[in-house]
XYZ file of C-alpha atoms in Angstrom:
165
model
C 51.587 91.794 62.014
C 55.318 90.699 62.011
C 58.224 90.435 60.071
C 59.715 87.009 59.358
C 63.338 86.192 58.156
C 64.096 83.595 55.633
C 67.035 82.374 53.715
C 66.926 84.428 50.125
C 69.039 81.870 48.456
C 66.813 79.160 49.232
C 63.173 78.305 47.698
C 61.052 78.421 44.654
C 62.824 80.259 41.679
C 59.944 82.255 40.597
C 61.843 85.366 39.130
C 63.415 85.084 35.610
C 66.875 87.045 35.927
C 67.463 88.116 32.428
C 71.060 87.893 31.450
C 72.182 91.335 29.762
C 73.287 91.135 26.416
C 76.361 93.273 25.230
C 75.175 96.534 24.363
C 76.251 98.174 20.999
C 79.453 100.402 21.381
C 77.824 103.583 21.024
C 74.597 103.083 23.021
C 74.549 103.527 26.892
C 72.929 100.622 28.910
C 69.629 101.301 29.859
C 68.845 101.454 33.472
C 66.143 98.798 34.461
C 62.695 100.022 35.598
C 62.982 99.031 39.093
C 59.165 99.699 39.927
C 58.443 97.466 36.922
C 60.722 94.572 38.110
C 59.499 94.672 41.654
C 55.598 94.755 40.343
C 56.622 91.725 38.114
C 58.254 89.825 41.099
C 55.096 90.605 43.285
C 52.835 89.404 40.588
C 54.938 85.873 40.447
C 54.399 85.649 44.178
C 50.958 86.220 43.933
C 50.330 83.550 41.181
C 52.463 81.011 43.217
C 49.970 81.513 46.280
C 47.048 80.982 43.874
C 48.869 77.800 42.279
C 48.883 76.282 45.934
C 44.912 76.908 46.218
C 45.432 79.656 48.909
C 43.047 82.544 49.018
C 42.835 85.735 51.040
C 40.291 88.381 50.302
C 42.001 91.605 49.325
C 45.313 89.676 48.900
C 48.020 92.508 48.117
C 51.640 91.152 47.787
C 54.240 93.972 47.178
C 57.736 93.175 46.664
C 60.849 95.392 47.369
C 64.116 93.930 45.532
C 66.318 96.431 47.320
C 65.611 95.070 50.730
C 64.407 91.633 49.358
C 61.216 92.143 51.393
C 57.655 90.988 50.667
C 54.892 92.766 52.100
C 51.566 90.772 52.110
C 48.021 91.840 53.301
C 44.702 90.760 53.237
C 42.149 88.608 55.081
C 42.612 84.952 55.162
C 39.562 82.705 56.037
C 41.821 81.017 58.966
C 44.850 81.041 60.843
C 46.471 77.919 58.825
C 45.740 79.805 55.275
C 47.305 82.859 56.691
C 50.631 80.921 57.687
C 50.810 79.219 54.522
C 50.515 82.393 52.637
C 53.407 83.693 54.442
C 55.452 80.608 53.865
C 54.750 81.053 50.220
C 55.861 84.259 49.962
C 58.979 83.589 52.069
C 60.182 80.227 50.769
C 60.886 82.060 47.187
C 64.732 82.655 46.018
C 65.447 86.462 46.629
C 63.188 86.895 49.438
C 64.829 87.523 52.609
C 61.973 88.952 54.738
C 58.231 88.926 54.708
C 56.136 91.547 56.588
C 53.054 89.845 57.378
C 49.986 92.417 57.518
C 47.465 89.617 56.941
C 44.537 89.137 59.443
C 42.305 86.191 59.816
C 38.480 86.338 59.249
C 37.403 83.606 61.684
C 39.266 84.369 64.572
C 42.957 84.012 64.961
C 43.384 80.253 66.523
C 46.560 78.999 67.946
C 49.633 80.126 65.870
C 52.026 77.536 64.642
C 55.980 78.096 65.152
C 58.034 78.542 62.108
C 61.151 76.262 61.563
C 63.968 76.307 59.128
C 65.020 73.096 57.651
C 68.816 72.506 58.496
C 71.043 70.040 56.267
C 70.294 66.417 57.325
C 66.968 67.368 58.548
C 63.904 64.924 57.979
C 60.342 65.551 58.717
C 60.829 62.561 61.407
C 63.624 64.297 63.106
C 62.086 67.394 63.247
C 58.675 65.808 64.736
C 60.987 63.965 67.249
C 62.643 67.414 68.526
C 59.391 69.371 68.457
C 56.858 66.717 69.675
C 59.059 64.108 71.280
C 57.674 61.621 68.611
C 59.214 60.896 65.313
C 56.090 59.207 64.119
C 54.322 62.710 64.388
C 56.092 63.811 61.298
C 52.570 63.405 59.045
C 51.164 66.259 61.465
C 54.164 68.421 59.988
C 53.643 67.304 56.531
C 49.906 67.905 56.410
C 50.460 71.238 57.867
C 52.656 72.418 54.971
C 50.510 70.982 52.132
C 50.226 72.025 49.145
C 53.567 73.520 49.296
C 55.113 70.010 50.237
C 54.084 67.302 47.987
C 56.074 64.752 49.573
C 57.430 64.323 53.089
C 60.863 63.510 51.736
C 61.208 66.580 49.838
C 62.402 69.113 52.171
C 65.582 71.338 51.413
C 67.919 73.312 53.865
C 66.899 76.909 54.137
C 63.056 75.998 53.736
C 60.899 77.464 56.572
C 58.023 74.843 57.645
C 55.024 75.336 59.939
C 55.244 73.553 63.183
C 51.361 73.328 64.444
C 50.940 73.300 68.137
C 50.597 69.838 69.726
């Protein structure tokens, strides 16, 4: 269990922030239903996790817009899936933190590090810094599939899994 920080402006744009229309002069603007908005955001994140082919028994995703925190729980089949689900939750625009309550069914295994992509980073540069070998970039790419579809498509603010050597 841990709280992992993310850059809230970076990531997948899953939430549809509606533009407010001008209200008629006589009508007072209606207050948004915060619980409904949070539930809709949580459902969008859960659909995104599913679209990446990631599954966990009893997966439960909650979103708190006030703190921009996702809380995710359930039982992942392995450590890699657990870490990928956390990344799916965090690499979403408007998410600043992920409260990771996931457990692993088949023993925890070695945990990966998380690394934030900085401007000018490439997977080769990250591999050189993390492993001492730029040619190990495919290890990082494979560890972040299916969220990464191309080793050249990373962006500043994105968090990546860096598996142990």
